[in-house]
Coordinates of C-alpha atoms and ligand atoms in Angstrom, one line a residue:
M1 CA 28.3 43.4 -56.4
N2 CA 28.2 40.5 -58.8
S3 CA 29.4 37.1 -57.5
A4 CA 30.7 34.4 -59.9
I5 CA 27.9 32.0 -59.0
D6 CA 26.5 30.4 -62.1
L7 CA 23.1 28.8 -61.9
T8 CA 23.4 27.4 -65.4
D9 CA 26.2 25.1 -64.3
L10 CA 24.4 21.8 -64.6
D11 CA 27.3 19.9 -62.9
A12 CA 26.4 21.8 -59.7
F13 CA 22.8 20.5 -59.9
E14 CA 23.7 17.0 -60.9
Q15 CA 26.2 16.8 -58.1
N16 CA 23.8 18.3 -55.5
R17 CA 26.0 21.3 -55.0
A18 CA 23.3 24.0 -55.8
W19 CA 21.9 24.4 -52.3
P20 CA 25.0 26.3 -50.9
L21 CA 24.9 28.5 -54.0
F22 CA 21.3 29.5 -53.2
D23 CA 22.3 30.1 -49.6
E24 CA 25.1 32.4 -50.6
L25 CA 22.9 34.4 -53.0
R26 CA 20.0 34.7 -50.6
E27 CA 22.3 36.1 -48.0
N28 CA 24.7 38.2 -50.0
E29 CA 23.2 39.0 -53.3
P30 CA 19.4 38.5 -53.3
L31 CA 19.2 40.0 -56.8
H32 CA 21.9 38.4 -58.8
W33 CA 22.9 38.9 -62.4
N34 CA 23.8 35.6 -64.1
P35 CA 25.6 36.0 -67.4
E36 CA 25.0 33.3 -70.0
D37 CA 26.7 32.0 -73.1
S38 CA 25.5 33.4 -76.4
P39 CA 22.9 33.4 -77.9
N40 CA 21.3 33.9 -74.5
H41 CA 21.7 37.3 -72.8
G42 CA 21.8 36.4 -69.1
F43 CA 19.2 36.7 -66.4
W44 CA 18.4 38.0 -63.0
S45 CA 17.9 35.5 -60.1
V46 CA 15.6 36.1 -57.1
T47 CA 16.3 33.6 -54.3
R48 CA 14.5 35.0 -51.3
H49 CA 11.0 33.7 -50.4
A50 CA 9.5 37.2 -50.3
D51 CA 10.9 38.2 -53.7
I52 CA 9.8 35.0 -55.4
V53 CA 6.3 35.8 -54.2
T54 CA 6.5 39.4 -55.4
V55 CA 7.8 38.5 -58.8
T56 CA 5.3 35.7 -59.5
R57 CA 2.4 37.7 -58.3
D58 CA 3.2 40.9 -60.2
E59 CA 2.1 39.8 -63.7
D60 CA 2.0 43.4 -65.0
S61 CA 5.7 43.9 -64.3
F62 CA 6.9 40.3 -64.8
S63 CA 5.3 38.6 -67.8
S64 CA 5.1 34.9 -68.6
E65 CA 4.0 35.6 -72.1
V66 CA 6.6 38.1 -73.4
G67 CA 9.4 35.6 -73.3
G68 CA 8.0 32.3 -72.0
A69 CA 8.5 30.5 -68.7
N70 CA 11.9 28.8 -69.2
L71 CA 15.4 30.0 -69.4
E72 CA 15.8 29.3 -73.1
E73 CA 15.5 32.5 -75.2
L74 CA 12.9 32.3 -77.9
D75 CA 12.3 34.3 -81.0
A76 CA 8.8 35.7 -81.7
E77 CA 7.8 32.7 -83.9
Q78 CA 8.9 30.2 -81.3
I79 CA 7.0 32.0 -78.5
E80 CA 3.8 32.1 -80.6
V81 CA 3.9 28.5 -81.7
R82 CA 5.0 27.0 -78.4
K83 CA 3.0 28.9 -75.9
S84 CA 0.5 27.2 -73.5
M85 CA -1.5 28.7 -70.6
L86 CA 1.8 28.7 -68.6
E87 CA 3.2 31.2 -71.1
T88 CA 0.1 33.3 -71.4
D89 CA -0.9 36.4 -69.4
G90 CA -4.0 38.2 -68.5
V91 CA -7.6 37.5 -69.6
R92 CA -6.6 34.7 -72.1
H93 CA -4.6 32.9 -69.5
W94 CA -7.5 33.0 -67.1
A95 CA -10.0 31.8 -69.7
L96 CA -7.7 28.8 -70.6
R97 CA -7.1 28.0 -66.9
R98 CA -10.9 28.1 -66.2
L99 CA -11.5 25.3 -68.7
L100 CA -10.1 22.7 -66.3
Q101 CA -10.1 24.6 -63.0
H102 CA -13.0 22.7 -61.6
E103 CA -11.6 19.3 -62.4
F104 CA -8.6 20.1 -60.2
T105 CA -10.4 21.4 -57.1
P106 CA -10.8 19.1 -54.1
R107 CA -14.5 18.6 -55.1
G108 CA -13.6 17.8 -58.7
L109 CA -11.0 15.3 -57.5
A110 CA -13.0 13.7 -54.8
G111 CA -14.4 11.1 -57.2
Y112 CA -10.9 9.8 -58.0
E113 CA -9.8 9.1 -54.4
V114 CA -11.0 5.5 -54.2
F115 CA -9.5 4.7 -57.6
L116 CA -6.3 6.4 -56.6
R117 CA -6.0 4.5 -53.4
G118 CA -6.5 1.2 -55.2
L119 CA -3.8 2.2 -57.7
T120 CA -1.4 3.2 -54.9
R121 CA -1.9 -0.2 -53.2
T122 CA -1.2 -2.1 -56.4
T123 CA 1.9 0.0 -57.1
V124 CA 3.3 -0.4 -53.6
D125 CA 2.5 -4.1 -53.2
R126 CA 4.1 -4.9 -56.5
A127 CA 7.2 -3.0 -55.7
L128 CA 7.7 -4.3 -52.1
A129 CA 7.2 -7.9 -53.3
L130 CA 10.4 -7.4 -55.3
G131 CA 12.5 -7.0 -52.1
D132 CA 15.3 -5.1 -53.9
F133 CA 14.1 -2.5 -56.4
D134 CA 14.6 0.9 -57.8
F135 CA 12.2 3.2 -56.0
V136 CA 11.8 5.6 -59.0
K137 CA 11.2 2.9 -61.5
E138 CA 8.8 0.8 -59.5
V139 CA 7.0 3.4 -57.3
S140 CA 7.3 7.0 -58.1
A141 CA 7.7 7.2 -61.9
D142 CA 4.6 5.3 -62.9
F143 CA 2.1 6.3 -60.3
P144 CA 1.4 10.0 -61.2
I145 CA 1.1 9.3 -64.9
Q146 CA -1.3 6.5 -64.3
V147 CA -3.4 8.9 -62.4
L148 CA -3.3 11.4 -65.2
A149 CA -4.0 8.6 -67.7
Q150 CA -7.2 8.0 -65.8
M151 CA -8.1 11.7 -65.8
L152 CA -7.4 12.0 -69.5
G153 CA -9.3 8.8 -70.2
V154 CA -6.4 7.0 -71.9
P155 CA -5.9 3.2 -71.8
E156 CA -3.6 1.8 -69.2
E157 CA -1.4 0.2 -71.7
D158 CA -0.4 3.7 -73.1
T159 CA 1.0 5.0 -69.8
G160 CA 4.5 3.6 -70.4
Q161 CA 4.6 5.7 -73.6
L162 CA 3.5 8.8 -71.8
I163 CA 6.2 8.3 -69.2
E164 CA 8.9 8.0 -71.9
W165 CA 7.7 11.1 -73.7
G166 CA 7.8 13.0 -70.4
N167 CA 11.3 11.9 -69.6
R168 CA 12.5 12.8 -73.1
M169 CA 11.1 16.3 -72.9
V170 CA 11.7 17.4 -69.3
G171 CA 15.0 15.7 -69.2
N172 CA 16.1 17.6 -72.3
T173 CA 19.4 18.5 -70.7
D174 CA 20.2 15.0 -69.5
P175 CA 21.8 12.6 -71.9
D176 CA 20.3 9.6 -70.0
Y177 CA 16.8 10.8 -71.0
A178 CA 16.9 13.0 -74.1
D179 CA 17.4 11.7 -77.6
V180 CA 18.1 15.3 -78.7
L181 CA 19.8 17.5 -76.1
A182 CA 18.4 21.0 -75.9
D183 CA 21.8 22.7 -76.2
S184 CA 22.9 20.6 -79.2
D185 CA 23.1 21.8 -82.8
E186 CA 20.8 18.9 -83.7
S187 CA 18.0 20.5 -81.6
E188 CA 17.8 23.4 -84.0
E189 CA 15.5 21.3 -86.2
F190 CA 13.1 21.1 -83.3
R191 CA 13.2 24.7 -82.3
L192 CA 9.5 25.2 -82.7
L193 CA 8.6 22.4 -80.4
P194 CA 8.2 22.6 -76.6
F195 CA 11.5 21.7 -74.9
R196 CA 13.1 21.5 -78.5
S197 CA 12.1 17.9 -78.2
P198 CA 10.9 15.6 -81.1
A199 CA 9.0 13.7 -78.4
A200 CA 6.5 16.7 -78.4
L201 CA 5.4 15.7 -81.9
E202 CA 4.4 12.3 -80.7
V203 CA 2.5 13.8 -77.8
F204 CA 0.7 16.2 -80.1
E205 CA -0.3 13.4 -82.5
Y206 CA -1.6 11.3 -79.6
G207 CA -3.6 14.2 -78.2
F208 CA -5.2 14.9 -81.6
Q209 CA -6.3 11.3 -81.8
L210 CA -8.0 11.5 -78.4
A211 CA -9.5 14.9 -79.3
A212 CA -11.0 13.5 -82.5
E213 CA -12.6 10.6 -80.6
R214 CA -14.1 12.8 -77.9
K215 CA -15.2 15.9 -79.9
G216 CA -19.0 16.4 -79.7
G217 CA -19.3 13.7 -77.0
D218 CA -20.4 14.1 -73.4
G219 CA -17.3 12.6 -71.7
T220 CA -16.1 13.9 -68.4
D221 CA -12.4 13.3 -68.9
L222 CA -10.0 16.2 -69.3
V223 CA -9.7 15.9 -73.1
S224 CA -13.5 15.9 -73.5
K225 CA -13.6 19.0 -71.3
L226 CA -11.0 20.7 -73.4
V227 CA -12.5 20.0 -76.8
N228 CA -16.2 20.6 -75.9
Q229 CA -16.0 24.0 -74.2
T230 CA -15.4 27.5 -75.4
P231 CA -13.1 29.5 -73.1
E232 CA -14.8 32.3 -71.2
D233 CA -13.2 35.1 -73.2
G234 CA -15.3 33.8 -76.2
V235 CA -12.2 33.0 -78.3
P236 CA -12.4 29.3 -79.3
M237 CA -9.5 27.0 -78.7
T238 CA -7.3 26.6 -81.8
E239 CA -5.5 23.3 -82.6
R240 CA -2.4 24.8 -81.3
D241 CA -4.1 25.9 -78.0
F242 CA -5.3 22.3 -77.6
R243 CA -2.0 20.5 -78.4
N244 CA 0.0 22.8 -76.1
Y245 CA -2.5 22.5 -73.3
F246 CA -2.6 18.7 -73.6
L247 CA 1.2 18.6 -73.6
L248 CA 1.4 20.8 -70.5
I249 CA -1.0 18.6 -68.6
V250 CA 1.0 15.4 -69.5
I251 CA 4.3 17.0 -68.5
A252 CA 3.3 19.1 -65.5
G253 CA 1.6 16.4 -63.5
N254 CA 4.1 13.7 -64.3
E255 CA 7.7 14.7 -63.5
T256 CA 6.9 16.9 -60.6
T257 CA 4.8 14.6 -58.4
R258 CA 7.2 11.8 -59.1
Q259 CA 10.1 13.8 -57.7
A260 CA 8.1 14.9 -54.6
I261 CA 7.5 11.2 -53.8
S262 CA 11.1 10.2 -54.4
H263 CA 12.6 13.0 -52.3
T264 CA 10.2 12.4 -49.5
M265 CA 11.1 8.7 -49.4
K266 CA 14.8 9.6 -49.4
A267 CA 14.3 12.0 -46.5
L268 CA 12.4 9.4 -44.5
I269 CA 15.3 6.9 -45.0
D270 CA 17.8 9.6 -44.0
N271 CA 15.7 10.6 -40.9
P272 CA 14.4 7.4 -39.3
D273 CA 13.1 9.5 -36.3
Q274 CA 10.7 11.2 -38.7
L275 CA 9.6 7.9 -40.2
A276 CA 8.9 6.6 -36.7
Y277 CA 6.9 9.8 -36.0
L278 CA 4.6 8.9 -38.9
Q279 CA 4.5 5.2 -38.0
E280 CA 3.4 5.9 -34.5
D281 CA 0.3 7.7 -35.7
P282 CA -0.5 7.6 -39.5
S283 CA -3.0 10.4 -39.1
R284 CA 0.1 12.6 -39.0
I285 CA 0.8 11.8 -42.7
A286 CA -1.8 14.2 -44.1
P287 CA -0.5 17.3 -42.3
A288 CA 3.1 16.3 -43.0
V289 CA 2.6 16.5 -46.8
E290 CA 3.3 20.3 -46.7
E291 CA 6.8 19.6 -45.2
F292 CA 7.3 16.8 -47.8
L293 CA 6.6 19.4 -50.5
R294 CA 8.8 22.1 -49.0
W295 CA 11.6 19.5 -48.7
A296 CA 11.3 18.1 -52.1
S297 CA 11.0 21.3 -54.1
P298 CA 10.7 19.4 -57.5
V299 CA 10.7 22.6 -59.6
Y300 CA 13.8 24.6 -59.2
H301 CA 12.7 27.6 -61.1
F302 CA 10.4 29.4 -63.6
R303 CA 11.2 32.5 -65.5
R304 CA 9.5 35.8 -66.3
T305 CA 10.4 38.8 -68.4
A306 CA 10.3 42.4 -67.1
T307 CA 7.8 44.5 -68.9
R308 CA 9.2 47.8 -67.5
D309 CA 12.3 48.9 -65.5
V310 CA 12.0 47.7 -61.9
E311 CA 14.2 48.8 -59.0
M312 CA 15.2 46.1 -56.5
Y313 CA 17.9 46.2 -53.9
G314 CA 19.3 49.4 -55.5
R315 CA 19.7 47.8 -58.9
T316 CA 17.7 48.2 -62.1
I317 CA 16.0 45.3 -63.8
N318 CA 15.6 46.6 -67.3
E319 CA 12.5 46.1 -69.4
G320 CA 13.0 42.9 -71.4
D321 CA 15.4 41.3 -68.9
K322 CA 14.8 37.7 -67.9
V323 CA 14.0 37.3 -64.2
V324 CA 14.1 33.8 -62.7
A325 CA 12.3 32.8 -59.5
W326 CA 14.1 30.0 -57.7
F327 CA 11.3 28.3 -55.8
A328 CA 13.7 25.7 -54.4
S329 CA 15.8 28.4 -52.8
G330 CA 12.7 30.1 -51.3
N331 CA 11.9 26.9 -49.6
R332 CA 15.2 27.0 -47.7
D333 CA 15.0 30.7 -46.7
P334 CA 15.7 31.0 -43.0
R335 CA 13.7 34.2 -42.9
V336 CA 10.6 31.9 -43.2
F337 CA 11.7 28.5 -42.1
D338 CA 13.5 27.9 -38.8
D339 CA 16.6 25.7 -39.5
P340 CA 15.5 25.2 -43.1
Y341 CA 17.7 22.2 -43.8
R342 CA 16.0 20.2 -41.1
F343 CA 13.3 17.8 -42.4
D344 CA 10.8 18.4 -39.6
L345 CA 7.3 16.9 -39.9
T346 CA 6.1 18.7 -36.8
R347 CA 6.4 22.1 -38.5
T348 CA 3.1 23.9 -38.7
R349 CA 1.9 26.4 -41.4
V350 CA 4.6 25.4 -43.8
D351 CA 4.5 28.4 -46.1
H352 CA 6.4 26.8 -49.0
V353 CA 6.6 28.1 -52.6
T354 CA 6.8 24.6 -54.2
F355 CA 3.7 25.4 -56.3
G356 CA 4.4 29.1 -56.6
K357 CA 2.4 31.3 -54.3
G358 CA -0.7 33.4 -54.9
G359 CA 0.2 34.4 -58.5
P360 CA -1.9 33.7 -61.6
H361 CA 0.1 30.6 -62.5
F362 CA -0.1 29.0 -59.1
C363 CA 0.0 25.3 -59.8
L364 CA -3.3 24.1 -61.2
G365 CA -2.6 20.6 -60.1
N366 CA -1.6 21.4 -56.5
Q367 CA -4.6 19.6 -54.9
L368 CA -4.1 16.6 -57.1
A369 CA -0.4 16.4 -56.2
R370 CA -1.2 16.7 -52.5
M371 CA -3.7 13.9 -52.7
E372 CA -1.3 11.6 -54.6
I373 CA 1.5 12.2 -52.2
R374 CA -0.7 11.7 -49.2
L375 CA -2.2 8.5 -50.5
M376 CA 1.2 7.2 -51.5
F377 CA 2.6 7.6 -48.0
E378 CA -0.6 6.5 -46.3
E379 CA -0.3 3.2 -48.1
L380 CA 3.5 2.9 -48.0
I381 CA 4.4 3.7 -44.4
P382 CA 2.2 1.0 -42.7
R383 CA 3.8 -1.6 -45.0
L384 CA 7.3 -0.6 -44.0
P385 CA 7.7 -1.4 -40.3
N386 CA 11.5 -1.3 -40.7
G387 CA 11.6 1.3 -43.5
L388 CA 13.6 1.0 -46.7
R389 CA 17.4 0.7 -46.9
L390 CA 19.4 2.5 -49.6
T391 CA 21.5 -0.1 -51.4
G392 CA 23.5 2.1 -53.8
D393 CA 24.2 5.6 -54.9
I394 CA 21.4 8.0 -55.7
K395 CA 21.6 9.7 -59.1
L396 CA 20.2 13.1 -59.8
V397 CA 18.7 14.4 -63.0
R398 CA 21.1 16.7 -64.8
S399 CA 18.9 19.8 -64.8
N400 CA 18.5 23.2 -63.2
F401 CA 14.7 23.1 -63.9
I402 CA 13.6 19.8 -62.4
N403 CA 15.1 18.7 -59.0
G404 CA 14.9 15.1 -59.8
I405 CA 16.1 11.7 -58.7
K406 CA 16.6 9.2 -61.5
K407 CA 18.3 6.3 -59.7
F408 CA 17.2 5.3 -56.2
P409 CA 18.2 1.6 -55.4
V410 CA 16.5 0.3 -52.2
S411 CA 15.8 -2.8 -50.3
V412 CA 13.0 -3.6 -47.9
A413 CA 14.7 -3.4 -44.5
Ligands
HEM1 C1 4.5 18.1 -56.6 C2 4.1 18.3 -57.8 C3 4.0 19.6 -58.5 C4 4.8 20.7 -58.4 C5 6.0 20.9 -57.5 C6 4.3 21.7 -59.3 C7 4.8 23.0 -59.5 C8 4.3 23.9 -60.3 C9 4.8 25.3 -60.4 C10 6.0 25.8 -59.6 C11 4.1 26.0 -61.3 C12 4.2 27.4 -61.7 C13 3.9 28.4 -60.6 C14 4.1 29.8 -61.0 O1 4.8 30.1 -62.0 O2 3.6 30.7 -60.3 C15 3.1 25.0 -61.8 C16 2.1 25.3 -62.7 C17 1.2 24.4 -63.2 N1 1.1 23.1 -62.8 FE1 2.1 22.1 -61.3 N2 3.2 21.2 -60.0 C18 3.0 19.9 -59.5 C19 2.0 19.0 -59.9 C20 1.1 19.3 -60.9 C21 0.1 18.4 -61.3 C22 -0.2 17.0 -60.7 C23 -0.6 18.9 -62.3 C24 -1.8 18.3 -63.1 C25 -1.8 18.1 -64.3 C26 0.0 20.3 -62.6 C27 -0.4 21.2 -63.5 C28 0.1 22.5 -63.6 C29 -0.3 23.4 -64.6 C30 -1.4 23.2 -65.7 C31 0.4 24.6 -64.3 C32 0.2 25.9 -65.1 C33 -0.8 26.8 -64.4 C34 -1.0 28.2 -65.1 O3 -0.2 28.6 -65.9 O4 -2.0 28.8 -64.7 N3 1.0 20.4 -61.7 N4 3.2 23.8 -61.1

């Protein structure tokens, strides 16, 4: 069986029509072949929670390195030039990941909590004083990147620039964000850059400047850690390793956490009983973060490439085929979540796949994201005795990669 569902149809994502497509695939065609326009060759989709876990854990059968982690099909040169730890397998991946692993553990992050809470308060107070405002612009967009700016040790005045670069790259299929759309002929000139985006060049240049300043020093920021350590496999970081690592950190922690905060706020507006549940007892916010994350599912998918023929549901995934794990769909799987479309903060053991699950690429920043989201709602909710009111239409990012809100007009109720 091969249904006509097309998960490359960006209209469906922009118009919030993707969820029923995932439901149908999960129920009727859990391994789905999705044809694509040339030059791409099509891909397999896995949409059930259990299969997403299987694919992302089995690095030997489903590689991140052979073809990269995104849907775009790359030639050998592009793969080599563009790859970061996210597109690396095995020992080298582990060695690169270990360079910053400690900084992202709860212990490594503990020193930032006081700073982060102060930053959250400033962000929230400034936004609420406006009365009417756009929640993305005033609250969720700036906050995560300011946190990263602190961890990277970059000056506060540069954060606006980091946000713009992030938008241009991750929003590379959305004309509101991208200066060069990834599927345009014009992007051919930028084929060797991550996201086919010229913004990547500016990020690289910025990263190199920071690296030059920090090399040989004893700084504790992330850039200093990257330029002053040798990976545990003994193979030094090349310039390319550094620039791609730097870019990954700037992007990964920026767009995603922003979307988690926006989707959570929207869910609290739509479900006043759940907001009241948190208002009654703010100590409920910390455990509710897991349901926030399940609900938000900011990353729709990542891709792998089969390294051998694999049988699944009586069909054969051939060696070399693209296999896409739809994390967002796994988070609505009724096999795991009772009544999955109910935003329910009383759920316990929320086994979401928002950050992946148990595989080698499991989100490095998951503890940081959890902390940022918790602090944001710990500061926001007590300041909103009557909640927020939606004052216009929400607009979604035109993307099947990032589940994003780009316009979110609200008023203090
Ligand atoms: C709610 C916010 C976030 C979401 C939903 C998210 C989601 C993800 C997902 C789905 C993956 C890939 C998992 C896999 O393929 O198995 C990933 C990897 C990664 N994330 Fe996050 N992420 C978030 C926040 C962050 C933050 C704050 C950072 C910090 C800079 C970060 C850094 C990374 C890195 C470096 C990787 C690659 C890890 C590797 O290849 O080993 N993420 N993230």
